[in-house]
Amino acid sequence: QYVGSFVVEDLDLQQQAGRLEEQLRALKDCPRRRSVVLRFSLQGLKVYGADGETLLMAHALRRILYSTWRHADCQFAFVARNPRSPASTLFCHLFVGPPGEVQTLHLLLCRSFQLCYLLAHPEEQA
C-alpha cells in the first residue's frame, strides 16, 4: 500500500539517511494508505493503481538514489529525483505491506540495479 511521498532535505548523505529514518518512523502508523501495484524492470519502477492499469508514478532507475526497508514497521521506501527537477530536489516514496513483502520489494529494486549494471558492463559478469 502506498502511504505517500515527502521531500528529502538537502543534507549530506549521513544526515539524509538519519533524517529519512526519523521520518519513516514518524509515518509508521499513518492511516492514509492506497492499494497499488508495483512493477519493476531494467528501466525502472512503475506504480499503478489497485486496478493494475492506471499509472500513478514512473521512476527511471537513473533517478532512484536510495532504497530501504524497515522490517519492524513493515515499510519499503525509495528516494528519487522527479523528471526535470533539480538534482538537489529529492522525494521519498513510502509503502507498507507484510514484512516479507517489503523486504522483497527492496530486494527487487536492488536486483534491478545489479542487472542494469551488468548489462552496461558485460566484462564484469565473470
CSV table of N, CA, C and O in Angstrom, one decimal:
chain,number,residue,atom,x,y,z
A,1,GLN,N,0.8,-1.2,0.0
A,1,GLN,CA,0.0,0.0,0.0
A,1,GLN,C,0.9,1.2,0.0
A,1,GLN,O,1.9,1.3,0.7
A,2,TYR,N,0.5,2.2,-0.8
A,2,TYR,CA,1.2,3.5,-0.9
A,2,TYR,C,0.8,4.4,0.3
A,2,TYR,O,-0.4,4.6,0.4
A,3,VAL,N,1.7,4.9,1.0
A,3,VAL,CA,1.4,5.8,2.2
A,3,VAL,C,1.5,7.2,1.7
A,3,VAL,O,0.7,8.0,2.0
A,4,GLY,N,2.6,7.5,0.9
A,4,GLY,CA,2.7,8.9,0.5
A,4,GLY,C,4.2,9.2,0.1
A,4,GLY,O,5.0,8.3,0.2
A,5,SER,N,4.4,10.5,-0.2
A,5,SER,CA,5.7,10.9,-0.6
A,5,SER,C,6.0,12.2,0.2
A,5,SER,O,5.1,12.9,0.6
A,6,PHE,N,7.3,12.4,0.5
A,6,PHE,CA,7.7,13.6,1.2
A,6,PHE,C,9.1,14.1,0.7
A,6,PHE,O,9.8,13.3,0.1
A,7,VAL,N,9.4,15.4,0.8
A,7,VAL,CA,10.6,15.9,0.3
A,7,VAL,C,11.7,15.5,1.3
A,7,VAL,O,11.6,15.5,2.5
A,8,VAL,N,12.9,15.1,0.7
A,8,VAL,CA,14.1,14.8,1.5
A,8,VAL,C,14.9,16.0,1.5
A,8,VAL,O,15.3,16.6,0.4
A,9,GLU,N,15.3,16.5,2.7
A,9,GLU,CA,16.1,17.7,2.8
A,9,GLU,C,17.4,17.6,2.2
A,9,GLU,O,18.0,16.5,2.2
A,10,ASP,N,17.9,18.7,1.7
A,10,ASP,CA,19.3,18.7,1.1
A,10,ASP,C,20.3,18.8,2.2
A,10,ASP,O,20.8,19.8,2.6
A,11,LEU,N,20.7,17.6,2.6
A,11,LEU,CA,21.8,17.5,3.7
A,11,LEU,C,22.9,16.6,3.1
A,11,LEU,O,22.7,16.0,2.1
A,12,ASP,N,23.9,16.4,3.9
A,12,ASP,CA,24.9,15.4,3.4
A,12,ASP,C,24.4,14.0,3.6
A,12,ASP,O,23.4,13.8,4.3
A,13,LEU,N,25.0,13.1,3.0
A,13,LEU,CA,24.5,11.7,2.9
A,13,LEU,C,24.2,11.1,4.2
A,13,LEU,O,23.1,10.5,4.4
A,14,GLN,N,25.1,11.2,5.2
A,14,GLN,CA,24.9,10.7,6.5
A,14,GLN,C,23.7,11.3,7.2
A,14,GLN,O,22.8,10.6,7.8
A,15,GLN,N,23.5,12.6,7.1
A,15,GLN,CA,22.4,13.3,7.7
A,15,GLN,C,21.1,12.9,7.0
A,15,GLN,O,20.1,12.8,7.6
A,16,GLN,N,21.1,12.8,5.7
A,16,GLN,CA,19.9,12.4,4.9
A,16,GLN,C,19.4,11.1,5.4
A,16,GLN,O,18.2,10.9,5.6
A,17,ALA,N,20.3,10.1,5.5
A,17,ALA,CA,19.9,8.7,5.9
A,17,ALA,C,19.3,8.8,7.3
A,17,ALA,O,18.3,8.2,7.6
A,18,GLY,N,19.9,9.5,8.2
A,18,GLY,CA,19.4,9.6,9.6
A,18,GLY,C,18.0,10.3,9.6
A,18,GLY,O,17.1,9.8,10.3
A,19,ARG,N,17.9,11.4,8.9
A,19,ARG,CA,16.6,12.1,8.8
A,19,ARG,C,15.5,11.3,8.2
A,19,ARG,O,14.4,11.3,8.6
A,20,LEU,N,15.9,10.6,7.1
A,20,LEU,CA,14.9,9.7,6.5
A,20,LEU,C,14.4,8.6,7.4
A,20,LEU,O,13.2,8.4,7.5
A,21,GLU,N,15.3,8.0,8.2
A,21,GLU,CA,14.8,7.0,9.2
A,21,GLU,C,13.9,7.6,10.2
A,21,GLU,O,12.9,7.0,10.5
A,22,GLU,N,14.1,8.8,10.6
A,22,GLU,CA,13.2,9.5,11.6
A,22,GLU,C,11.9,9.7,10.9
A,22,GLU,O,10.8,9.5,11.6
A,23,GLN,N,11.8,10.2,9.7
A,23,GLN,CA,10.6,10.4,9.0
A,23,GLN,C,9.8,9.1,8.8
A,23,GLN,O,8.6,9.1,8.9
A,24,LEU,N,10.5,8.1,8.5
A,24,LEU,CA,9.8,6.8,8.3
A,24,LEU,C,9.2,6.3,9.6
A,24,LEU,O,8.1,5.8,9.6
A,25,ARG,N,9.9,6.4,10.7
A,25,ARG,CA,9.4,6.1,12.0
A,25,ARG,C,8.2,6.9,12.3
A,25,ARG,O,7.2,6.4,12.9
A,26,ALA,N,8.2,8.2,12.0
A,26,ALA,CA,7.1,9.1,12.3
A,26,ALA,C,5.8,8.7,11.5
A,26,ALA,O,4.7,8.9,11.9
A,27,LEU,N,6.0,8.1,10.3
A,27,LEU,CA,4.9,7.7,9.5
A,27,LEU,C,4.4,6.3,9.6
A,27,LEU,O,3.6,5.8,8.9
A,28,LYS,N,5.0,5.5,10.6
A,28,LYS,CA,4.7,4.1,10.7
A,28,LYS,C,3.2,3.8,10.9
A,28,LYS,O,2.7,2.8,10.5
A,29,ASP,N,2.5,4.7,11.6
A,29,ASP,CA,1.1,4.5,11.9
A,29,ASP,C,0.2,5.4,11.1
A,29,ASP,O,-1.0,5.5,11.4
A,30,CYS,N,0.7,5.9,10.0
A,30,CYS,CA,-0.1,6.8,9.1
A,30,CYS,C,-1.3,6.0,8.6
A,30,CYS,O,-1.1,5.0,7.9
A,31,PRO,N,-2.5,6.5,8.9
A,31,PRO,CA,-3.7,5.7,8.4
A,31,PRO,C,-4.0,5.9,6.9
A,31,PRO,O,-4.7,5.1,6.3
A,32,ARG,N,-3.4,6.9,6.3
A,32,ARG,CA,-3.7,7.2,4.9
A,32,ARG,C,-2.9,6.3,4.0
A,32,ARG,O,-1.7,6.3,4.0
A,33,ARG,N,-3.6,5.3,3.4
A,33,ARG,CA,-2.9,4.3,2.5
A,33,ARG,C,-3.8,4.0,1.3
A,33,ARG,O,-5.0,4.1,1.4
A,34,ARG,N,-3.1,3.7,0.3
A,34,ARG,CA,-3.8,3.4,-1.0
A,34,ARG,C,-3.2,2.1,-1.6
A,34,ARG,O,-2.0,2.0,-1.7
A,35,SER,N,-4.0,1.2,-2.0
A,35,SER,CA,-3.6,-0.1,-2.6
A,35,SER,C,-3.0,0.3,-4.0
A,35,SER,O,-3.6,1.0,-4.7
A,36,VAL,N,-1.8,-0.3,-4.2
A,36,VAL,CA,-1.1,-0.1,-5.5
A,36,VAL,C,-0.5,-1.4,-6.0
A,36,VAL,O,-0.4,-2.4,-5.2
A,37,VAL,N,0.0,-1.4,-7.2
A,37,VAL,CA,0.7,-2.5,-7.8
A,37,VAL,C,2.1,-1.9,-8.2
A,37,VAL,O,2.1,-0.8,-8.9
A,38,LEU,N,3.2,-2.5,-7.8
A,38,LEU,CA,4.5,-2.1,-8.2
A,38,LEU,C,5.0,-3.0,-9.3
A,38,LEU,O,4.9,-4.2,-9.2
A,39,ARG,N,5.6,-2.4,-10.3
A,39,ARG,CA,6.2,-3.2,-11.4
A,39,ARG,C,7.7,-2.7,-11.6
A,39,ARG,O,7.9,-1.6,-11.8
A,40,PHE,N,8.6,-3.7,-11.5
A,40,PHE,CA,10.0,-3.5,-11.6
A,40,PHE,C,10.5,-3.9,-12.9
A,40,PHE,O,10.0,-4.9,-13.5
A,41,SER,N,11.4,-3.1,-13.5
A,41,SER,CA,12.1,-3.5,-14.8
A,41,SER,C,13.5,-3.0,-14.8
A,41,SER,O,13.9,-2.3,-13.9
A,42,LEU,N,14.2,-3.3,-15.9
A,42,LEU,CA,15.5,-2.7,-16.0
A,42,LEU,C,15.5,-1.2,-16.3
A,42,LEU,O,16.5,-0.6,-16.2
A,43,GLN,N,14.3,-0.7,-16.7
A,43,GLN,CA,14.2,0.7,-17.0
A,43,GLN,C,13.9,1.4,-15.7
A,43,GLN,O,14.2,2.6,-15.6
A,44,GLY,N,13.2,0.8,-14.8
A,44,GLY,CA,12.9,1.5,-13.5
A,44,GLY,C,11.7,0.9,-12.8
A,44,GLY,O,11.4,-0.3,-12.9
A,45,LEU,N,11.0,1.7,-12.1
A,45,LEU,CA,9.9,1.2,-11.2
A,45,LEU,C,8.6,2.0,-11.6
A,45,LEU,O,8.7,3.3,-11.7
A,46,LYS,N,7.5,1.3,-11.8
A,46,LYS,CA,6.3,2.0,-12.0
A,46,LYS,C,5.3,1.6,-11.0
A,46,LYS,O,5.2,0.5,-10.5
A,47,VAL,N,4.5,2.6,-10.6
A,47,VAL,CA,3.5,2.4,-9.5
A,47,VAL,C,2.1,2.6,-10.2
A,47,VAL,O,1.8,3.6,-10.8
A,48,TYR,N,1.3,1.6,-10.1
A,48,TYR,CA,-0.1,1.6,-10.7
A,48,TYR,C,-1.1,1.6,-9.6
A,48,TYR,O,-0.9,1.1,-8.5
A,49,GLY,N,-2.3,2.0,-9.9
A,49,GLY,CA,-3.4,1.9,-9.0
A,49,GLY,C,-3.8,0.5,-8.8
A,49,GLY,O,-3.2,-0.4,-9.4
A,50,ALA,N,-4.7,0.3,-7.9
A,50,ALA,CA,-5.1,-1.1,-7.5
A,50,ALA,C,-5.6,-1.9,-8.7
A,50,ALA,O,-5.5,-3.1,-8.7
A,51,ASP,N,-6.1,-1.2,-9.7
A,51,ASP,CA,-6.6,-1.9,-10.9
A,51,ASP,C,-5.4,-2.5,-11.8
A,51,ASP,O,-5.6,-3.3,-12.7
A,52,GLY,N,-4.2,-2.1,-11.5
A,52,GLY,CA,-3.0,-2.5,-12.2
A,52,GLY,C,-2.8,-1.9,-13.5
A,52,GLY,O,-1.9,-2.2,-14.3
A,53,GLU,N,-3.7,-0.9,-13.9
A,53,GLU,CA,-3.6,-0.3,-15.2
A,53,GLU,C,-3.4,1.2,-15.1
A,53,GLU,O,-2.9,1.8,-16.1
A,54,THR,N,-3.9,1.9,-14.1
A,54,THR,CA,-3.8,3.3,-14.0
A,54,THR,C,-2.4,3.7,-13.5
A,54,THR,O,-2.1,3.4,-12.3
A,55,LEU,N,-1.5,4.3,-14.3
A,55,LEU,CA,-0.2,4.7,-13.9
A,55,LEU,C,-0.2,5.9,-13.0
A,55,LEU,O,-0.8,6.9,-13.3
A,56,LEU,N,0.4,5.7,-11.8
A,56,LEU,CA,0.4,6.8,-10.8
A,56,LEU,C,1.8,7.5,-10.8
A,56,LEU,O,1.9,8.7,-10.6
A,57,MET,N,2.8,6.7,-10.9
A,57,MET,CA,4.2,7.2,-10.9
A,57,MET,C,5.1,6.3,-11.8
A,57,MET,O,4.8,5.1,-11.9
A,58,ALA,N,6.1,6.9,-12.3
A,58,ALA,CA,7.2,6.1,-13.0
A,58,ALA,C,8.5,6.7,-12.7
A,58,ALA,O,8.7,7.9,-12.8
A,59,HIS,N,9.4,5.9,-12.3
A,59,HIS,CA,10.8,6.4,-11.9
A,59,HIS,C,11.8,5.6,-12.6
A,59,HIS,O,11.9,4.3,-12.4
A,60,ALA,N,12.6,6.2,-13.5
A,60,ALA,CA,13.7,5.6,-14.1
A,60,ALA,C,14.8,5.2,-13.1
A,60,ALA,O,14.9,5.9,-12.1
A,61,LEU,N,15.5,4.1,-13.3
A,61,LEU,CA,16.5,3.7,-12.4
A,61,LEU,C,17.5,4.8,-12.2
A,61,LEU,O,18.0,5.0,-11.1
A,62,ARG,N,17.9,5.5,-13.2
A,62,ARG,CA,18.9,6.6,-13.1
A,62,ARG,C,18.5,7.7,-12.2
A,62,ARG,O,19.3,8.5,-11.7
A,63,ARG,N,17.2,7.8,-11.8
A,63,ARG,CA,16.7,8.9,-10.9
A,63,ARG,C,16.5,8.4,-9.5
A,63,ARG,O,16.2,9.1,-8.6
A,64,ILE,N,16.6,7.0,-9.3
A,64,ILE,CA,16.5,6.5,-7.9
A,64,ILE,C,17.8,6.4,-7.3
A,64,ILE,O,18.8,5.9,-7.8
A,65,LEU,N,17.9,7.0,-6.1
A,65,LEU,CA,19.2,7.2,-5.4
A,65,LEU,C,19.4,6.2,-4.2
A,65,LEU,O,20.5,6.0,-3.8
A,66,TYR,N,18.3,5.8,-3.6
A,66,TYR,CA,18.4,5.1,-2.4
A,66,TYR,C,17.1,4.3,-2.2
A,66,TYR,O,16.0,4.7,-2.6
A,67,SER,N,17.3,3.1,-1.6
A,67,SER,CA,16.2,2.2,-1.3
A,67,SER,C,16.4,1.6,0.1
A,67,SER,O,17.5,1.4,0.5
A,68,THR,N,15.3,1.4,0.9
A,68,THR,CA,15.4,0.9,2.2
A,68,THR,C,14.1,0.1,2.5
A,68,THR,O,13.1,0.3,1.9
A,69,TRP,N,14.2,-0.7,3.6
A,69,TRP,CA,13.0,-1.4,4.1
A,69,TRP,C,13.2,-1.5,5.6
A,69,TRP,O,14.3,-1.5,6.1
A,70,ARG,N,12.1,-1.4,6.3
A,70,ARG,CA,12.1,-1.4,7.8
A,70,ARG,C,11.2,-2.6,8.2
A,70,ARG,O,10.0,-2.5,8.1
A,71,HIS,N,11.8,-3.7,8.6
A,71,HIS,CA,11.1,-4.9,9.0
A,71,HIS,C,10.1,-4.6,10.1
A,71,HIS,O,8.9,-5.0,10.0
A,72,ALA,N,10.5,-3.9,11.2
A,72,ALA,CA,9.7,-3.7,12.3
A,72,ALA,C,8.4,-2.9,12.0
A,72,ALA,O,7.4,-3.1,12.6
A,73,ASP,N,8.5,-2.0,11.1
A,73,ASP,CA,7.3,-1.2,10.7
A,73,ASP,C,6.7,-1.5,9.4
A,73,ASP,O,5.8,-0.8,8.9
A,74,CYS,N,7.2,-2.6,8.8
A,74,CYS,CA,6.6,-3.2,7.5
A,74,CYS,C,6.7,-2.1,6.4
A,74,CYS,O,5.7,-1.9,5.7
A,75,GLN,N,7.8,-1.4,6.3
A,75,GLN,CA,7.9,-0.3,5.3
A,75,GLN,C,8.9,-0.6,4.3
A,75,GLN,O,10.0,-1.2,4.5
A,76,PHE,N,8.6,-0.1,3.1
A,76,PHE,CA,9.6,-0.1,1.9
A,76,PHE,C,9.6,1.3,1.4
A,76,PHE,O,8.5,1.9,1.3
A,77,ALA,N,10.7,1.9,1.2
A,77,ALA,CA,10.8,3.3,0.7
A,77,ALA,C,12.0,3.4,-0.3
A,77,ALA,O,13.0,2.7,-0.2
A,78,PHE,N,11.8,4.4,-1.2
A,78,PHE,CA,12.9,4.7,-2.1
A,78,PHE,C,13.0,6.2,-2.3
A,78,PHE,O,11.9,6.9,-2.2
A,79,VAL,N,14.2,6.7,-2.5
A,79,VAL,CA,14.3,8.2,-2.7
A,79,VAL,C,14.7,8.4,-4.2
A,79,VAL,O,15.5,7.7,-4.7
A,80,ALA,N,14.0,9.3,-4.8
A,80,ALA,CA,14.2,9.6,-6.2
A,80,ALA,C,14.1,11.1,-6.6
A,80,ALA,O,13.5,11.8,-5.8
A,81,ARG,N,14.7,11.4,-7.7
A,81,ARG,CA,14.5,12.8,-8.2
A,81,ARG,C,13.4,12.7,-9.3
A,81,ARG,O,13.4,11.8,-10.1
A,82,ASN,N,12.6,13.7,-9.3
A,82,ASN,CA,11.5,13.7,-10.3
A,82,ASN,C,12.1,14.2,-11.6
A,82,ASN,O,13.1,14.9,-11.6
A,83,PRO,N,11.4,13.8,-12.7
A,83,PRO,CA,11.9,14.2,-14.0
A,83,PRO,C,12.0,15.8,-14.1
A,83,PRO,O,11.1,16.5,-13.6
A,84,ARG,N,13.0,16.3,-14.7
A,84,ARG,CA,13.2,17.7,-15.0
A,84,ARG,C,13.3,18.5,-13.7
A,84,ARG,O,13.1,19.7,-13.7
A,85,SER,N,13.5,17.9,-12.5
A,85,SER,CA,13.7,18.6,-11.3
A,85,SER,C,15.2,18.8,-11.0
A,85,SER,O,16.0,18.0,-11.5
A,86,PRO,N,15.6,19.8,-10.2
A,86,PRO,CA,17.0,19.9,-9.9
A,86,PRO,C,17.5,18.7,-9.1
A,86,PRO,O,16.7,18.0,-8.4
A,87,ALA,N,18.8,18.4,-9.3
A,87,ALA,CA,19.3,17.2,-8.7
A,87,ALA,C,19.2,17.3,-7.2
A,87,ALA,O,19.2,16.2,-6.5
A,88,SER,N,19.1,18.4,-6.6
A,88,SER,CA,19.0,18.6,-5.1
A,88,SER,C,17.6,18.4,-4.6
A,88,SER,O,17.4,18.3,-3.4
A,89,THR,N,16.6,18.3,-5.5
A,89,THR,CA,15.2,18.1,-5.0
A,89,THR,C,14.9,16.6,-5.1
A,89,THR,O,14.7,16.1,-6.2
A,90,LEU,N,14.8,16.0,-3.9
A,90,LEU,CA,14.6,14.6,-3.8
A,90,LEU,C,13.3,14.3,-3.1
A,90,LEU,O,12.9,15.1,-2.2
A,91,PHE,N,12.6,13.2,-3.4
A,91,PHE,CA,11.4,12.8,-2.8
A,91,PHE,C,11.5,11.4,-2.3
A,91,PHE,O,12.1,10.5,-3.0
A,92,CYS,N,11.0,11.1,-1.1
A,92,CYS,CA,11.0,9.7,-0.6
A,92,CYS,C,9.5,9.2,-0.8
A,92,CYS,O,8.6,9.9,-0.5
A,93,HIS,N,9.4,8.0,-1.4
A,93,HIS,CA,8.1,7.4,-1.6
A,93,HIS,C,8.0,6.2,-0.7
A,93,HIS,O,8.8,5.3,-0.7
A,94,LEU,N,6.9,6.2,0.1
A,94,LEU,CA,6.8,5.2,1.2
A,94,LEU,C,5.6,4.3,0.9
A,94,LEU,O,4.5,4.7,0.6
A,95,PHE,N,5.9,3.0,1.2
A,95,PHE,CA,4.9,1.9,1.0
A,95,PHE,C,4.9,1.0,2.2
A,95,PHE,O,6.0,0.9,2.9
A,96,VAL,N,3.8,0.4,2.6
A,96,VAL,CA,3.7,-0.6,3.7
A,96,VAL,C,3.1,-1.9,3.1
A,96,VAL,O,2.4,-1.9,2.2
A,97,GLY,N,3.5,-2.9,3.8
A,97,GLY,CA,2.9,-4.3,3.5
A,97,GLY,C,3.4,-5.3,4.5
A,97,GLY,O,4.1,-4.9,5.5
A,98,PRO,N,3.1,-6.5,4.2
A,98,PRO,CA,3.6,-7.6,5.1
A,98,PRO,C,5.2,-7.6,5.2
A,98,PRO,O,5.8,-7.2,4.2
A,99,PRO,N,5.8,-8.0,6.3
A,99,PRO,CA,7.2,-7.9,6.5
A,99,PRO,C,8.0,-8.6,5.3
A,99,PRO,O,8.9,-8.0,4.8
A,100,GLY,N,7.6,-9.8,4.9
A,100,GLY,CA,8.4,-10.5,3.8
A,100,GLY,C,8.2,-9.7,2.5
A,100,GLY,O,9.1,-9.7,1.7
A,101,GLU,N,7.1,-9.1,2.3
A,101,GLU,CA,6.8,-8.4,1.1
A,101,GLU,C,7.6,-7.2,0.9
A,101,GLU,O,8.2,-6.9,-0.1
A,102,VAL,N,7.7,-6.4,2.0
A,102,VAL,CA,8.5,-5.1,1.9
A,102,VAL,C,10.0,-5.4,1.7
A,102,VAL,O,10.7,-4.7,0.9
A,103,GLN,N,10.5,-6.5,2.3
A,103,GLN,CA,11.9,-6.9,2.0
A,103,GLN,C,12.1,-7.3,0.6
A,103,GLN,O,13.0,-6.9,-0.1
A,104,THR,N,11.1,-8.1,0.1
A,104,THR,CA,11.2,-8.5,-1.3
A,104,THR,C,11.2,-7.3,-2.3
A,104,THR,O,11.9,-7.3,-3.3
A,105,LEU,N,10.3,-6.3,-2.0
A,105,LEU,CA,10.3,-5.1,-2.8
A,105,LEU,C,11.6,-4.4,-2.9
A,105,LEU,O,12.1,-4.0,-3.9
A,106,HIS,N,12.2,-4.3,-1.7
A,106,HIS,CA,13.6,-3.7,-1.6
A,106,HIS,C,14.6,-4.5,-2.4
A,106,HIS,O,15.4,-3.9,-3.2
A,107,LEU,N,14.6,-5.8,-2.3
A,107,LEU,CA,15.5,-6.7,-3.0
A,107,LEU,C,15.3,-6.7,-4.5
A,107,LEU,O,16.2,-6.7,-5.3
A,108,LEU,N,14.0,-6.6,-4.9
A,108,LEU,CA,13.7,-6.5,-6.4
A,108,LEU,C,14.3,-5.2,-6.9
A,108,LEU,O,14.9,-5.2,-8.1
A,109,LEU,N,14.2,-4.1,-6.2
A,109,LEU,CA,14.8,-2.8,-6.7
A,109,LEU,C,16.3,-3.0,-6.8
A,109,LEU,O,17.0,-2.6,-7.7
A,110,CYS,N,16.9,-3.6,-5.7
A,110,CYS,CA,18.4,-3.8,-5.7
A,110,CYS,C,18.8,-4.6,-6.9
A,110,CYS,O,19.8,-4.4,-7.6
A,111,ARG,N,18.0,-5.7,-7.2
A,111,ARG,CA,18.3,-6.6,-8.3
A,111,ARG,C,18.2,-5.9,-9.6
A,111,ARG,O,19.0,-6.1,-10.5
A,112,SER,N,17.3,-5.0,-9.8
A,112,SER,CA,17.1,-4.2,-11.0
A,112,SER,C,18.4,-3.4,-11.2
A,112,SER,O,18.9,-3.3,-12.4
A,113,PHE,N,18.9,-2.8,-10.2
A,113,PHE,CA,20.2,-2.0,-10.3
A,113,PHE,C,21.3,-2.9,-10.7
A,113,PHE,O,22.1,-2.6,-11.6
A,114,GLN,N,21.4,-4.1,-10.1
A,114,GLN,CA,22.5,-5.1,-10.4
A,114,GLN,C,22.4,-5.5,-11.9
A,114,GLN,O,23.5,-5.5,-12.6
A,115,LEU,N,21.3,-5.9,-12.3
A,115,LEU,CA,21.1,-6.4,-13.7
A,115,LEU,C,21.4,-5.3,-14.7
A,115,LEU,O,22.0,-5.5,-15.7
A,116,CYS,N,20.9,-4.1,-14.4
A,116,CYS,CA,21.2,-2.9,-15.3
A,116,CYS,C,22.7,-2.7,-15.4
A,116,CYS,O,23.2,-2.4,-16.5
A,117,TYR,N,23.4,-2.7,-14.3
A,117,TYR,CA,24.8,-2.5,-14.3
A,117,TYR,C,25.5,-3.6,-15.1
A,117,TYR,O,26.4,-3.3,-15.9
A,118,LEU,N,25.1,-4.9,-14.9
A,118,LEU,CA,25.8,-6.0,-15.7
A,118,LEU,C,25.5,-5.8,-17.2
A,118,LEU,O,26.4,-6.2,-18.0
A,119,LEU,N,24.3,-5.4,-17.5
A,119,LEU,CA,24.1,-5.1,-19.0
A,119,LEU,C,25.0,-4.1,-19.5
A,119,LEU,O,25.4,-4.1,-20.7
A,120,ALA,N,25.2,-3.0,-18.8
A,120,ALA,CA,26.1,-1.9,-19.2
A,120,ALA,C,27.6,-2.3,-19.2
A,120,ALA,O,28.4,-1.7,-19.9
A,121,HIS,N,27.9,-3.3,-18.3
A,121,HIS,CA,29.3,-3.7,-18.2
A,121,HIS,C,29.4,-5.2,-18.3
A,121,HIS,O,29.7,-5.9,-17.3
A,122,PRO,N,29.3,-5.8,-19.5
A,122,PRO,CA,29.3,-7.2,-19.6
A,122,PRO,C,30.6,-7.9,-19.2
A,122,PRO,O,30.7,-9.0,-18.7
A,123,GLU,N,31.7,-7.1,-19.2
A,123,GLU,CA,33.0,-7.6,-18.8
A,123,GLU,C,33.1,-7.9,-17.3
A,123,GLU,O,33.9,-8.7,-16.8
A,124,GLU,N,32.1,-7.4,-16.5
A,124,GLU,CA,32.1,-7.6,-15.1
A,124,GLU,C,31.4,-8.9,-14.7
A,124,GLU,O,31.3,-9.3,-13.6
A,125,GLN,N,30.8,-9.6,-15.7
A,125,GLN,CA,30.0,-10.8,-15.4
A,125,GLN,C,30.8,-12.0,-15.0
A,125,GLN,O,30.2,-13.0,-14.6
A,126,ALA,N,32.1,-12.0,-15.1
A,126,ALA,CA,32.9,-13.1,-14.8
A,126,ALA,C,32.9,-13.3,-13.3
A,126,ALA,O,32.5,-13.9,-12.5
